[in-house]
Tab-separated table of N, CA, C and O in Angstrom:
chain	number	residue	atom	x	y	z
G	1	GLY	N	-10.512	7.214	2.324
G	1	GLY	CA	-10.866	5.964	2.949
G	1	GLY	C	-10.185	4.751	2.369
G	1	GLY	O	-10.465	3.648	2.781
G	2	GLU	N	-9.266	4.932	1.404
G	2	GLU	CA	-8.578	3.772	0.852
G	2	GLU	C	-7.173	4.162	0.413
G	2	GLU	O	-6.873	5.332	0.185
G	3	VAL	N	-6.324	3.143	0.292
G	3	VAL	CA	-4.966	3.326	-0.217
G	3	VAL	C	-4.916	2.634	-1.569
G	3	VAL	O	-5.328	1.481	-1.704
G	4	VAL	N	-4.420	3.351	-2.588
G	4	VAL	CA	-4.328	2.814	-3.943
G	4	VAL	C	-2.855	2.750	-4.337
G	4	VAL	O	-2.128	3.733	-4.194
G	5	MET	N	-2.443	1.596	-4.842
G	5	MET	CA	-1.079	1.404	-5.330
G	5	MET	C	-1.165	1.020	-6.801
G	5	MET	O	-1.976	0.175	-7.181
G	6	ILE	N	-0.334	1.652	-7.637
G	6	ILE	CA	-0.259	1.350	-9.060
G	6	ILE	C	1.125	0.755	-9.328
G	6	ILE	O	2.136	1.378	-8.987
G	7	PHE	N	1.165	-0.429	-9.929
G	7	PHE	CA	2.432	-1.091	-10.240
G	7	PHE	C	2.552	-1.270	-11.750
G	7	PHE	O	1.643	-1.785	-12.398
G	8	GLN	N	3.711	-0.808	-12.297
G	8	GLN	CA	4.005	-0.926	-13.719
G	8	GLN	C	5.435	-1.403	-13.891
G	8	GLN	O	6.286	-1.158	-13.031
G	9	ASP	N	5.701	-2.051	-15.040
G	9	ASP	CA	7.075	-2.407	-15.349
G	9	ASP	C	7.781	-1.191	-15.957
G	9	ASP	O	7.183	-0.126	-16.095
G	10	ARG	N	9.020	-1.345	-16.336
G	10	ARG	CA	9.793	-0.216	-16.876
G	10	ARG	C	9.199	0.356	-18.152
G	10	ARG	O	9.395	1.514	-18.469
G	11	GLY	N	8.458	-0.472	-18.880
G	11	GLY	CA	7.837	-0.021	-20.113
G	11	GLY	C	6.468	0.587	-19.912
G	11	GLY	O	5.797	0.961	-20.864
G	12	GLY	N	6.018	0.693	-18.649
G	12	GLY	CA	4.722	1.285	-18.356
G	12	GLY	C	3.555	0.309	-18.405
G	12	GLY	O	2.412	0.714	-18.266
G	13	ARG	N	3.837	-0.983	-18.592
G	13	ARG	CA	2.778	-1.989	-18.625
G	13	ARG	C	2.407	-2.393	-17.203
G	13	ARG	O	3.273	-2.533	-16.337
G	14	PRO	N	1.111	-2.604	-16.926
G	14	PRO	CA	0.684	-2.951	-15.572
G	14	PRO	C	1.225	-4.296	-15.124
G	14	PRO	O	1.339	-5.229	-15.924
G	15	LEU	N	1.579	-4.376	-13.851
G	15	LEU	CA	2.016	-5.630	-13.237
G	15	LEU	C	0.810	-6.267	-12.552
G	15	LEU	O	0.275	-5.719	-11.587
G	16	GLU	N	0.405	-7.397	-13.074
G	16	GLU	CA	-0.792	-8.068	-12.579
G	16	GLU	C	-0.431	-9.250	-11.689
G	16	GLU	O	0.667	-9.795	-11.757
G	17	GLY	N	-1.391	-9.653	-10.856
G	17	GLY	CA	-1.250	-10.850	-10.045
G	17	GLY	C	-0.293	-10.734	-8.874
G	17	GLY	O	0.225	-11.739	-8.392
G	18	LEU	N	-0.063	-9.526	-8.383
G	18	LEU	CA	0.832	-9.343	-7.238
G	18	LEU	C	0.113	-9.670	-5.931
G	18	LEU	O	-1.093	-9.483	-5.811
G	19	GLU	N	0.870	-10.152	-4.965
G	19	GLU	CA	0.383	-10.300	-3.595
G	19	GLU	C	0.985	-9.146	-2.805
G	19	GLU	O	2.199	-8.986	-2.768
G	20	ILE	N	0.123	-8.341	-2.194
G	20	ILE	CA	0.589	-7.131	-1.521
G	20	ILE	C	0.163	-7.153	-0.060
G	20	ILE	O	-1.011	-7.363	0.246
G	21	ALA	N	1.127	-6.944	0.823
G	21	ALA	CA	0.866	-6.804	2.254
G	21	ALA	C	1.207	-5.379	2.647
G	21	ALA	O	2.202	-4.821	2.178
G	22	GLY	N	0.382	-4.777	3.483
G	22	GLY	CA	0.656	-3.408	3.888
G	22	GLY	C	0.129	-3.100	5.271
G	22	GLY	O	-0.709	-3.812	5.809
G	23	ARG	N	0.666	-2.021	5.834
G	23	ARG	CA	0.166	-1.549	7.131
G	23	ARG	C	0.365	-0.046	7.229
G	23	ARG	O	1.240	0.532	6.593
G	24	LEU	N	-0.486	0.562	8.018
G	24	LEU	CA	-0.383	1.977	8.356
G	24	LEU	C	-0.116	2.078	9.847
G	24	LEU	O	-0.744	1.373	10.644
G	25	GLU	N	0.811	2.953	10.217
G	25	GLU	CA	1.141	3.178	11.623
G	25	GLU	C	1.306	4.664	11.869
G	25	GLU	O	1.786	5.394	10.992
G	26	ARG	N	0.943	5.093	13.044
G	26	ARG	CA	1.169	6.489	13.438
G	26	ARG	C	2.668	6.710	13.627
G	26	ARG	O	3.354	5.875	14.202
G	27	PRO	N	3.202	7.852	13.166
G	27	PRO	CA	4.634	8.091	13.312
G	27	PRO	C	5.089	8.280	14.757
G	27	PRO	O	6.225	7.976	15.080
G	28	ALA	N	4.197	8.761	15.613
G	28	ALA	CA	4.626	9.114	16.972
G	28	ALA	C	4.106	8.180	18.058
G	28	ALA	O	4.412	8.384	19.220
G	29	THR	N	3.333	7.144	17.686
G	29	THR	CA	2.762	6.276	18.704
G	29	THR	C	2.511	4.887	18.141
G	29	THR	O	2.439	4.715	16.928
G	30	GLN	N	2.374	3.903	18.997
G	30	GLN	CA	2.070	2.536	18.575
G	30	GLN	C	0.562	2.311	18.431
G	30	GLN	O	0.127	1.300	17.908
G	31	ALA	N	-0.245	3.248	18.905
G	31	ALA	CA	-1.703	3.086	18.863
G	31	ALA	C	-2.224	3.240	17.437
G	31	ALA	O	-1.704	4.030	16.652
G	32	GLY	N	-3.245	2.494	17.100
G	32	GLY	CA	-3.960	2.700	15.855
G	32	GLY	C	-3.386	2.028	14.633
G	32	GLY	O	-3.679	2.434	13.517
G	33	ARG	N	-2.592	0.984	14.788
G	33	ARG	CA	-2.032	0.287	13.631
G	33	ARG	C	-3.162	-0.304	12.778
G	33	ARG	O	-4.097	-0.885	13.297
G	34	VAL	N	-3.054	-0.149	11.443
G	34	VAL	CA	-4.063	-0.649	10.514
G	34	VAL	C	-3.385	-1.614	9.534
G	34	VAL	O	-2.409	-1.249	8.879
G	35	THR	N	-3.881	-2.850	9.465
G	35	THR	CA	-3.398	-3.810	8.477
G	35	THR	C	-4.207	-3.630	7.201
G	35	THR	O	-5.436	-3.587	7.245
G	36	LEU	N	-3.516	-3.499	6.083
G	36	LEU	CA	-4.181	-3.265	4.801
G	36	LEU	C	-4.267	-4.562	4.003
G	36	LEU	O	-3.293	-5.312	3.918
G	37	ARG	N	-5.430	-4.811	3.418
G	37	ARG	CA	-5.646	-5.972	2.569
G	37	ARG	C	-5.949	-5.467	1.149
G	37	ARG	O	-7.030	-4.972	0.883
G	38	PHE	N	-4.952	-5.611	0.274
G	38	PHE	CA	-5.067	-5.099	-1.085
G	38	PHE	C	-5.725	-6.121	-2.010
G	38	PHE	O	-5.474	-7.315	-1.905
G	39	ALA	N	-6.535	-5.610	-2.922
G	39	ALA	CA	-7.146	-6.417	-3.977
G	39	ALA	C	-6.908	-5.702	-5.301
G	39	ALA	O	-6.948	-4.469	-5.365
G	40	GLU	N	-6.682	-6.464	-6.356
G	40	GLU	CA	-6.458	-5.881	-7.675
G	40	GLU	C	-7.801	-5.465	-8.260
G	40	GLU	O	-8.664	-6.294	-8.510
G	41	SER	N	-7.989	-4.163	-8.471
G	41	SER	CA	-9.260	-3.650	-8.971
G	41	SER	C	-9.248	-3.440	-10.486
G	41	SER	O	-10.303	-3.308	-11.100
G	42	ALA	N	-8.072	-3.376	-11.067
G	42	ALA	CA	-7.859	-3.246	-12.509
G	42	ALA	C	-6.423	-3.702	-12.745
G	42	ALA	O	-5.651	-3.802	-11.788
G	43	PRO	N	-6.036	-3.996	-13.985
G	43	PRO	CA	-4.665	-4.440	-14.212
G	43	PRO	C	-3.635	-3.472	-13.623
G	43	PRO	O	-3.607	-2.291	-13.965
G	44	GLY	N	-2.840	-3.962	-12.676
G	44	GLY	CA	-1.795	-3.155	-12.054
G	44	GLY	C	-2.254	-2.172	-11.003
G	44	GLY	O	-1.445	-1.471	-10.411
G	45	ARG	N	-3.554	-2.135	-10.710
G	45	ARG	CA	-4.111	-1.191	-9.714
G	45	ARG	C	-4.628	-1.993	-8.520
G	45	ARG	O	-5.508	-2.836	-8.674
G	46	TYR	N	-4.079	-1.703	-7.342
G	46	TYR	CA	-4.404	-2.446	-6.120
G	46	TYR	C	-4.975	-1.480	-5.083
G	46	TYR	O	-4.413	-0.411	-4.849
G	47	VAL	N	-6.087	-1.866	-4.474
G	47	VAL	CA	-6.802	-0.991	-3.551
G	47	VAL	C	-7.007	-1.711	-2.223
G	47	VAL	O	-7.351	-2.899	-2.193
G	48	ALA	N	-6.814	-0.973	-1.119
G	48	ALA	CA	-7.069	-1.496	0.226
G	48	ALA	C	-7.907	-0.485	0.995
G	48	ALA	O	-7.537	0.688	1.070
G	49	PRO	N	-9.030	-0.917	1.575
G	49	PRO	CA	-9.795	-0.019	2.434
G	49	PRO	C	-8.962	0.355	3.661
G	49	PRO	O	-8.290	-0.493	4.237
G	50	ALA	N	-9.008	1.625	4.035
G	50	ALA	CA	-8.236	2.084	5.188
G	50	ALA	C	-9.124	2.660	6.284
G	50	ALA	O	-8.643	2.959	7.370
G	51	GLY	N	-10.411	2.836	6.003
G	51	GLY	CA	-11.291	3.438	6.995
G	51	GLY	C	-11.119	4.949	7.024
G	51	GLY	O	-10.415	5.537	6.206
G	52	ARG	N	-11.768	5.552	7.982
G	52	ARG	CA	-11.690	7.015	8.124
G	52	ARG	C	-10.469	7.367	8.957
G	52	ARG	O	-10.469	7.165	10.166
G	53	LEU	N	-9.458	7.896	8.301
G	53	LEU	CA	-8.214	8.253	8.975
G	53	LEU	C	-8.004	9.755	8.888
G	53	LEU	O	-8.422	10.396	7.923
G	54	GLU	N	-7.326	10.289	9.889
G	54	GLU	CA	-6.946	11.700	9.893
G	54	GLU	C	-5.503	11.815	10.329
G	54	GLU	O	-5.001	10.990	11.086
G	55	GLY	N	-4.848	12.842	9.835
G	55	GLY	CA	-3.487	13.117	10.265
G	55	GLY	C	-2.443	12.321	9.503
G	55	GLY	O	-2.689	11.792	8.429
G	56	ALA	N	-1.245	12.234	10.090
G	56	ALA	CA	-0.101	11.586	9.446
G	56	ALA	C	-0.030	10.111	9.807
G	56	ALA	O	-0.248	9.725	10.956
G	57	TRP	N	0.294	9.293	8.795
G	57	TRP	CA	0.451	7.847	8.953
G	57	TRP	C	1.647	7.396	8.120
G	57	TRP	O	1.901	7.937	7.050
G	58	ASP	N	2.365	6.395	8.607
G	58	ASP	CA	3.454	5.804	7.839
G	58	ASP	C	2.935	4.532	7.178
G	58	ASP	O	2.398	3.647	7.844
G	59	LEU	N	3.097	4.451	5.859
G	59	LEU	CA	2.673	3.301	5.071
G	59	LEU	C	3.887	2.426	4.784
G	59	LEU	O	4.922	2.919	4.333
G	60	THR	N	3.766	1.134	5.037
G	60	THR	CA	4.772	0.142	4.659
G	60	THR	C	4.082	-0.885	3.783
G	60	THR	O	3.040	-1.417	4.162
G	61	VAL	N	4.660	-1.147	2.607
G	61	VAL	CA	4.057	-2.075	1.645
G	61	VAL	C	5.123	-3.024	1.127
G	61	VAL	O	6.258	-2.606	0.854
G	62	GLU	N	4.763	-4.294	0.994
G	62	GLU	CA	5.623	-5.280	0.341
G	62	GLU	C	4.800	-5.993	-0.720
G	62	GLU	O	3.724	-6.517	-0.426
G	63	ALA	N	5.300	-5.994	-1.955
G	63	ALA	CA	4.616	-6.653	-3.069
G	63	ALA	C	5.491	-7.786	-3.577
G	63	ALA	O	6.713	-7.626	-3.702
G	64	ARG	N	4.846	-8.918	-3.867
G	64	ARG	CA	5.552	-10.075	-4.417
G	64	ARG	C	4.863	-10.510	-5.701
G	64	ARG	O	3.648	-10.626	-5.741
G	65	GLY	N	5.678	-10.750	-6.724
G	65	GLY	CA	5.152	-11.177	-8.009
G	65	GLY	C	5.079	-12.681	-8.124
G	65	GLY	O	5.689	-13.409	-7.327
G	66	PRO	N	4.369	-13.177	-9.120
G	66	PRO	CA	4.228	-14.618	-9.313
G	66	PRO	C	5.564	-15.324	-9.560
G	66	PRO	O	5.714	-16.496	-9.242
G	67	SER	N	6.546	-14.616	-10.106
G	67	SER	CA	7.849	-15.229	-10.379
G	67	SER	C	8.816	-15.100	-9.200
G	67	SER	O	9.971	-15.499	-9.304
G	68	GLY	N	8.352	-14.512	-8.079
G	68	GLY	CA	9.179	-14.417	-6.878
G	68	GLY	C	9.842	-13.072	-6.659
G	68	GLY	O	10.463	-12.872	-5.625
G	69	GLY	N	9.746	-12.151	-7.593
G	69	GLY	CA	10.325	-10.822	-7.401
G	69	GLY	C	9.601	-10.081	-6.289
G	69	GLY	O	8.417	-10.318	-6.038
G	70	ALA	N	10.315	-9.211	-5.577
G	70	ALA	CA	9.719	-8.484	-4.451
G	70	ALA	C	10.070	-7.002	-4.523
G	70	ALA	O	11.099	-6.620	-5.081
G	71	PHE	N	9.193	-6.182	-3.942
G	71	PHE	CA	9.368	-4.733	-3.887
G	71	PHE	C	8.877	-4.274	-2.520
G	71	PHE	O	7.822	-4.708	-2.054
G	72	GLN	N	9.640	-3.400	-1.872
G	72	GLN	CA	9.230	-2.824	-0.595
G	72	GLN	C	9.266	-1.305	-0.703
G	72	GLN	O	10.143	-0.746	-1.362
G	73	ALA	N	8.295	-0.662	-0.030
G	73	ALA	CA	8.248	0.800	-0.032
G	73	ALA	C	7.721	1.299	1.296
G	73	ALA	O	6.912	0.637	1.946
G	74	GLU	N	8.192	2.476	1.683
G	74	GLU	CA	7.692	3.168	2.866
G	74	GLU	C	7.427	4.620	2.477
G	74	GLU	O	8.257	5.254	1.816
G	75	ARG	N	6.268	5.117	2.872
G	75	ARG	CA	5.897	6.505	2.573
G	75	ARG	C	5.112	7.074	3.748
G	75	ARG	O	4.406	6.360	4.435
G	76	ARG	N	5.195	8.377	3.924
G	76	ARG	CA	4.342	9.050	4.898
G	76	ARG	C	3.148	9.622	4.142
G	76	ARG	O	3.300	10.304	3.144
G	77	LEU	N	1.955	9.307	4.628
G	77	LEU	CA	0.712	9.788	4.038
G	77	LEU	C	0.028	10.696	5.034
G	77	LEU	O	0.100	10.468	6.251
G	78	THR	N	-0.670	11.712	4.540
G	78	THR	CA	-1.401	12.627	5.421
G	78	THR	C	-2.809	12.807	4.900
G	78	THR	O	-3.022	13.112	3.732
G	79	TRP	N	-3.784	12.568	5.784
G	79	TRP	CA	-5.170	12.816	5.474
G	79	TRP	C	-5.605	14.083	6.188
G	79	TRP	O	-5.137	14.385	7.293
G	80	PRO	N	-6.537	14.828	5.589
G	80	PRO	CA	-7.005	16.070	6.246
G	80	PRO	C	-7.762	15.789	7.533
G	80	PRO	O	-8.228	14.741	7.773
C-alpha cells in the first residue's frame, strides 16, 4: 500500500530534506494514474501512500535537493 524510497550519498549517509514528486502508471493503458505524495519518515527515507494496487505499474520519481541537485528514476513495480 505504499512506495518507499531511500536516498543516500556516496558515503552511505542519508539525504535529508528532499522534495520528491512521483507517479504510478499502468504500462499498457492510461487508466488508473496515481500521483504520489512523498513525506520523509526518517532521515533519507521517503514514503508515499499508494493505495491498494495489483499488477504491474511504472514508477516515475524526481527528487530535488535543497542545493538544487536533481535525480530522476523510472522503475517497473509489481504487486501481487
